[in-house]
Every structure is written in C-alpha cells, then in structure tokens.
Coordinates of C-alpha atoms in Angstrom, one line a residue:
M1 CA 18.0 -248.0 -28.8
T2 CA 15.6 -245.7 -27.4
V3 CA 12.0 -245.3 -29.2
A4 CA 10.1 -241.9 -29.0
A5 CA 6.7 -242.6 -27.8
S6 CA 3.6 -240.4 -27.6
P7 CA 3.4 -238.9 -23.7
S8 CA 1.5 -241.5 -21.3
P9 CA -0.9 -239.2 -19.3
N10 CA 1.5 -239.9 -16.2
A11 CA 4.1 -238.1 -18.0
A12 CA 3.6 -234.3 -17.1
P13 CA 2.8 -235.2 -13.4
S14 CA 5.9 -236.8 -13.1
R15 CA 7.7 -234.1 -14.8
V16 CA 5.9 -231.6 -12.6
R17 CA 6.8 -233.5 -9.4
Q18 CA 10.5 -233.3 -10.6
F19 CA 10.4 -229.4 -11.3
H20 CA 8.6 -229.5 -7.7
A21 CA 11.3 -231.4 -6.1
L22 CA 14.1 -228.7 -7.3
T23 CA 12.4 -226.1 -5.0
K24 CA 13.2 -228.3 -1.7
P25 CA 9.5 -227.9 -0.5
R26 CA 10.0 -228.7 3.2
V27 CA 13.1 -226.3 3.3
V28 CA 11.0 -223.8 1.7
Q29 CA 8.0 -224.4 3.6
L30 CA 10.2 -223.6 6.9
I31 CA 11.4 -220.3 4.9
V32 CA 8.0 -219.1 4.5
F33 CA 6.9 -220.3 8.3
C34 CA 9.8 -217.9 9.4
A35 CA 8.5 -215.3 7.0
L36 CA 5.1 -215.2 8.3
I37 CA 6.3 -215.5 11.8
G38 CA 7.9 -211.8 10.9
M39 CA 4.9 -210.7 9.3
V40 CA 2.1 -211.7 12.1
L41 CA 4.8 -209.9 14.9
A42 CA 5.0 -206.9 13.0
V43 CA 1.2 -206.2 12.9
P44 CA -0.1 -205.0 16.5
G45 CA -3.1 -207.1 17.6
L46 CA -5.4 -209.2 15.0
P47 CA -4.7 -208.4 11.4
S48 CA -7.1 -206.5 9.2
W49 CA -8.2 -208.1 5.8
P50 CA -5.8 -205.8 3.9
E51 CA -3.0 -206.9 6.0
V52 CA -4.1 -210.6 5.4
R53 CA -3.8 -210.2 2.0
L54 CA -0.7 -208.4 2.2
A55 CA 0.7 -211.4 4.0
L56 CA -0.5 -213.8 1.5
V57 CA 0.9 -212.1 -1.3
A58 CA 4.0 -211.7 0.2
C59 CA 4.2 -215.3 1.2
A60 CA 3.6 -216.3 -2.4
G61 CA 6.5 -214.0 -3.6
I62 CA 9.0 -215.4 -1.3
W63 CA 7.9 -219.1 -1.7
L64 CA 8.8 -218.6 -5.2
V65 CA 11.9 -216.8 -4.8
A66 CA 13.3 -219.3 -2.2
G67 CA 12.2 -222.1 -4.6
A68 CA 14.1 -220.2 -7.5
A69 CA 17.4 -220.4 -4.9
A70 CA 16.9 -224.2 -4.3
A71 CA 16.5 -224.8 -7.8
F72 CA 19.7 -223.1 -8.6
N73 CA 21.7 -224.9 -5.5
C74 CA 20.4 -228.3 -7.0
L75 CA 21.9 -227.4 -10.4
V76 CA 25.6 -225.8 -9.1
E77 CA 25.6 -228.9 -6.7
K78 CA 24.4 -231.7 -8.9
G79 CA 27.8 -233.4 -9.0
I80 CA 27.9 -233.1 -5.4
D81 CA 24.3 -234.3 -5.0
A82 CA 25.1 -237.4 -6.8
R83 CA 27.9 -238.5 -4.3
M84 CA 25.8 -238.0 -1.4
R85 CA 23.1 -240.5 -0.4
R86 CA 21.0 -238.0 1.1
T87 CA 20.6 -236.2 -2.2
A88 CA 21.2 -238.5 -4.7
W89 CA 17.5 -238.7 -5.4
R90 CA 17.4 -235.2 -6.6
P91 CA 16.5 -234.8 -10.3
T92 CA 19.6 -232.9 -11.3
A93 CA 21.8 -235.7 -9.5
R94 CA 20.1 -238.1 -11.2
G95 CA 20.2 -236.3 -14.9
E96 CA 16.6 -236.5 -15.2
L97 CA 16.3 -232.5 -15.8
G98 CA 19.4 -230.7 -17.6
D99 CA 20.9 -227.6 -16.7
R100 CA 19.0 -225.2 -19.5
Q101 CA 15.8 -226.5 -18.2
T102 CA 17.0 -226.3 -14.4
L103 CA 18.3 -223.0 -14.8
L104 CA 15.3 -221.5 -16.9
F105 CA 13.0 -222.9 -14.2
S106 CA 15.0 -221.1 -11.7
A107 CA 15.2 -217.8 -13.5
L108 CA 11.5 -217.8 -14.1
L109 CA 10.8 -218.3 -10.2
C110 CA 12.8 -215.7 -9.2
A111 CA 11.5 -213.2 -12.2
V112 CA 7.9 -214.0 -11.0
G113 CA 8.6 -213.9 -7.5
S114 CA 10.4 -210.7 -7.6
A115 CA 7.8 -209.0 -9.6
I116 CA 5.0 -209.7 -7.2
L117 CA 7.1 -208.5 -4.3
Y118 CA 8.0 -205.4 -6.1
V119 CA 4.4 -204.5 -7.4
W120 CA 2.1 -206.0 -4.6
V121 CA 4.1 -205.8 -1.3
N122 CA 6.9 -203.0 -1.7
P123 CA 10.3 -202.6 -3.5
L124 CA 12.1 -203.1 0.0
T125 CA 11.1 -206.5 0.2
M126 CA 11.7 -207.3 -3.5
W127 CA 15.2 -206.2 -3.0
L128 CA 16.0 -208.1 0.2
T129 CA 14.5 -211.2 -0.8
F130 CA 16.6 -210.8 -4.0
A131 CA 19.5 -210.3 -1.7
T132 CA 18.8 -213.4 0.0
F133 CA 18.8 -215.4 -3.2
V134 CA 22.1 -214.0 -4.2
G135 CA 23.8 -214.7 -0.8
Y136 CA 22.3 -218.4 -0.9
A137 CA 22.6 -219.4 -4.2
V138 CA 25.9 -217.5 -5.3
I139 CA 27.7 -216.6 -2.5
Y140 CA 27.2 -219.6 -0.1
T141 CA 26.6 -222.2 -2.6
V142 CA 29.1 -221.3 -5.0
I143 CA 31.8 -219.4 -3.1
L144 CA 31.9 -220.1 0.6
K145 CA 30.4 -223.9 0.5
P146 CA 33.2 -225.5 -1.1
L147 CA 36.0 -223.1 0.3
T148 CA 35.8 -222.8 4.2
P149 CA 34.1 -225.2 7.1
Q150 CA 33.0 -221.9 8.3
N151 CA 30.5 -221.9 5.4
I152 CA 27.3 -222.7 7.5
V153 CA 28.4 -219.9 10.0
I154 CA 28.8 -217.2 7.1
G155 CA 26.1 -218.6 5.0
G156 CA 23.9 -218.8 7.8
A157 CA 23.1 -215.1 7.2
S158 CA 20.8 -215.9 4.2
G159 CA 18.9 -218.7 6.0
A160 CA 18.3 -216.2 9.0
M161 CA 16.3 -213.4 6.4
P162 CA 12.9 -214.9 6.4
P163 CA 11.5 -213.1 9.3
V164 CA 13.2 -210.0 8.0
L165 CA 11.6 -210.2 4.8
G166 CA 8.0 -210.7 6.4
W167 CA 8.5 -207.9 8.8
A168 CA 9.9 -205.8 6.0
A169 CA 6.6 -206.8 3.7
M170 CA 4.3 -205.6 6.3
T171 CA 6.1 -202.5 7.5
N172 CA 8.2 -201.5 4.6
D173 CA 10.8 -201.0 7.1
V174 CA 13.4 -203.3 8.7
G175 CA 12.9 -202.6 12.8
P176 CA 15.4 -204.1 15.6
E177 CA 12.5 -206.7 16.3
A178 CA 13.2 -208.1 13.1
L179 CA 17.1 -208.1 13.6
I180 CA 16.4 -210.2 16.8
L181 CA 14.5 -212.8 15.0
F182 CA 17.3 -212.8 12.4
L183 CA 20.0 -213.1 15.3
I184 CA 17.7 -216.5 16.5
I185 CA 18.1 -218.1 13.3
F186 CA 21.8 -217.2 12.7
L187 CA 22.5 -218.7 15.7
W188 CA 20.6 -221.8 15.7
T189 CA 21.8 -222.9 11.9
P190 CA 25.5 -224.0 12.9
P191 CA 24.6 -226.4 15.6
H192 CA 21.2 -227.7 13.6
F193 CA 23.5 -228.5 10.5
W194 CA 26.7 -229.7 12.3
A195 CA 24.4 -232.2 14.3
L196 CA 23.5 -233.3 10.7
A197 CA 26.9 -233.7 9.3
L198 CA 28.3 -235.4 12.2
Y199 CA 26.4 -238.5 11.5
R200 CA 26.6 -237.5 7.5
V201 CA 30.2 -237.5 7.8
E202 CA 31.3 -239.9 5.1
D203 CA 28.7 -238.6 2.6
Y204 CA 30.4 -234.9 3.1
R205 CA 33.7 -236.6 3.0
K206 CA 33.3 -238.1 -0.3
S207 CA 31.6 -234.9 -1.8
G208 CA 35.0 -233.3 -0.8
L209 CA 32.8 -230.4 1.0
P210 CA 35.1 -229.0 3.7
M211 CA 32.1 -229.5 6.4
L212 CA 33.6 -229.0 10.3
P213 CA 33.8 -232.8 11.0
V214 CA 35.7 -233.6 7.9
T215 CA 38.3 -230.6 8.4
H216 CA 38.5 -230.4 12.0
G217 CA 37.1 -234.1 13.4
N218 CA 34.1 -235.1 15.4
E219 CA 35.4 -233.8 18.4
F220 CA 35.9 -230.3 17.6
T221 CA 32.4 -230.3 15.9
R222 CA 30.8 -231.6 19.1
L223 CA 32.2 -228.9 21.5
Q224 CA 31.3 -226.1 18.9
V225 CA 27.7 -227.2 18.9
L226 CA 27.6 -227.2 22.7
L227 CA 29.2 -223.8 22.4
Y228 CA 26.5 -222.6 20.0
T229 CA 23.6 -223.7 21.5
I230 CA 24.7 -222.1 24.7
I231 CA 24.8 -218.8 22.7
L232 CA 21.7 -219.7 21.1
F233 CA 20.2 -219.9 24.5
A234 CA 21.3 -216.5 25.3
G235 CA 20.0 -215.3 22.1
C236 CA 16.5 -216.6 22.1
L237 CA 16.0 -214.6 25.5
M238 CA 16.5 -211.4 23.8
P239 CA 12.6 -210.9 22.6
F240 CA 11.6 -211.1 26.2
I241 CA 14.6 -208.8 27.4
Y242 CA 13.7 -206.4 24.4
G243 CA 9.8 -206.5 25.2
M244 CA 8.6 -208.2 22.5
S245 CA 7.3 -211.2 24.2
S246 CA 6.1 -212.1 27.6
W247 CA 6.6 -214.7 30.2
L248 CA 4.7 -217.5 28.1
Y249 CA 7.3 -217.1 25.4
L250 CA 10.1 -216.9 28.1
A251 CA 8.7 -220.1 29.5
A252 CA 8.8 -221.9 26.2
A253 CA 12.6 -220.5 25.1
V254 CA 14.2 -221.8 28.5
V255 CA 12.6 -225.3 28.2
L256 CA 13.6 -225.5 24.4
G257 CA 16.9 -223.8 25.4
L258 CA 17.7 -226.2 28.1
G259 CA 16.5 -229.1 26.1
F260 CA 18.6 -228.2 22.8
C261 CA 21.6 -227.5 25.4
G262 CA 20.8 -231.0 26.9
Y263 CA 21.4 -232.9 23.6
A264 CA 24.3 -231.0 22.8
F265 CA 26.2 -231.8 26.1
R266 CA 25.2 -235.5 25.9
L267 CA 26.5 -235.1 22.0
W268 CA 30.0 -233.5 23.2
R269 CA 30.2 -236.2 26.3
D270 CA 29.0 -239.3 24.7
Y271 CA 28.8 -239.3 21.1
S272 CA 26.7 -241.7 18.7
D273 CA 25.1 -241.5 15.2
A274 CA 21.8 -242.1 16.8
L275 CA 22.1 -239.0 19.4
A276 CA 23.6 -237.0 16.7
R277 CA 20.3 -237.7 14.6
R278 CA 17.9 -237.0 17.7
T279 CA 20.0 -234.0 18.2
F280 CA 19.5 -232.8 14.8
R281 CA 15.7 -233.6 14.7
F282 CA 14.9 -231.7 18.2
S283 CA 16.8 -228.7 16.5
L284 CA 13.8 -228.6 13.9
I285 CA 11.4 -229.1 16.9
H286 CA 13.2 -226.2 18.8
L287 CA 12.8 -223.5 16.1
S288 CA 9.2 -224.4 15.4
V289 CA 8.0 -224.4 18.7
L290 CA 10.1 -221.5 19.7
F291 CA 8.5 -219.4 16.7
A292 CA 5.0 -221.0 17.5
A293 CA 5.5 -219.6 21.1
L294 CA 6.2 -216.1 19.8
L295 CA 3.1 -216.1 17.9
L296 CA 0.8 -217.4 20.8
D297 CA 2.3 -214.6 23.1
H298 CA 1.8 -212.1 20.6
Y299 CA -1.8 -213.1 20.7
L300 CA -2.6 -214.3 23.9
M301 CA -0.7 -211.8 26.4

C-alpha cells in the first residue's frame, strides 16, 4: 500500500531534474551552440551591445522550443525508450512523468519560446523555429523514424536548422551563408548517427525501429558512413569556396575532414564496436571544432 507523505525537501529538486532531463540538455546545448554560430557569422566584426542582447534573447527562445521538441520526443517514444538501454533511464520511459505532465510541459516551453522569438527577435525566426519543432517532433519522430531506414537522412533537415535560425535572428533573412551551414550539418548527421547505430544495433533491433544497420546490415551501413564522410568533406570546403572564411578555417576543415574519413575508412575495412564508438565520438569533435574554427576565422582573419 502506498502512503501519502508530506513532500520531502528533496522532492521538488528531484521533479525539476526529471523535467530538465526531458529537454535532453546535451543535445539542446549543441543546438544552441550551432544557432549561436549562425548569429555570430551574420554580424560583421565585433557585435554591438544591442546585437549581443538580441543574440542572448534569441538563444533563450531557441533553447525553450528545442527543449519542447525534445520533451515531445520523449513522450512519443517512451515505449521505445523503455526497451533501449541507452534511453531506459528517461523519466517518461520509467513512468516517473505522465503523458499529460509531459505534454503540458512541452506545450508550455514551445509557447513561451515562440512568444520570446516573435516579440523580441522577429517573426521569421519564430516561424522557422516552430517549423523545426514540427519537423523534428512530428514529421521525424512520429512519421519518418518508425517507417524508413532513411529517417536520419530526411529528418536531418530539422537538426541542421539551428545556424539558419541564428542567422535569421540577427538579419531577419536567410542568406546563402546560412544555407551552407545548414548543408554541413545535414551531411554530418547520417554518419554521426549511423556510427552510433552500428554499436547500438541490438538496442535498435529490440526497439523495432528500422535503423540502417537493422534493415540493411552492418557492412552496407559502414559503406554509407564512408560515402557520407567523403561528401561531408567536400561540403565543409564550401565556406572557403564561397568566401565566408579564409585559410585558417580551410586548414581546420581539411584536417578534421581527413580525420573523419580516416575513421570511416577503418570502420569500413575492419569493423569493431570500439572503433564505431570512437568514430561517433570523433564526429562530435569534428562538428564542434569545425564551427569553433569558423568563429576564430571570423574574428582573427
């Protein structure tokens, strides 16, 4: 029998941590970082205080809407999450947070974030961010992910939007530079996630999701990772070719691209779970350092 007791001093913080976990903080941090890159690159030279303030407000709005999408994803996939070791700890998968609580939390974050973007940034950024929410939470999570092994490729469009959102926040426009940043993340997403799926294949098989290693096998997936890293290498040269960056960025892009291709080639030729894990981790380093190089190039060159 369950006895109703007075809330302990730790009850509130525990509940706060559960809701915080729904927002997938590490993923959202990367999203906001990529959006910030778009904001910084959209402003020539050092930003003024009003531009800094605008960027901070935009980051807050984008963070809230991204957190809302993550929470909605946790709600839709709670059954799948419960069957996967990597995600079984999530509060929705463990039954610690109910459907109604999670849905209301997601709706609240989305509404507040959208209002911030509409009122204090610009309507274009709000609508683009809301479209990204729909693309990830509904089109990708509900429709694409359970239906096709190309879910990561098609759904990667939502994950590639943050720099576009950042650019739109500062310029009230979407320029070709923002689309180049979009292209880089779009091409980076498949090899990044497929490297993870290779060593987590049993989790995905149990979940019933048609991830590429499950539907087409290990060898075919490894070949796709290699091909995408080669295409990504070419895509990462676009900022230099278009004139967005100089030799500093180009050097970083070449070194990082060769490193990623090297991991992918070794993965294709001689697979091991440990190597797939290292490839996945390097993919995170690749994107973070690549965008950091864009920032340094923007200010130093």
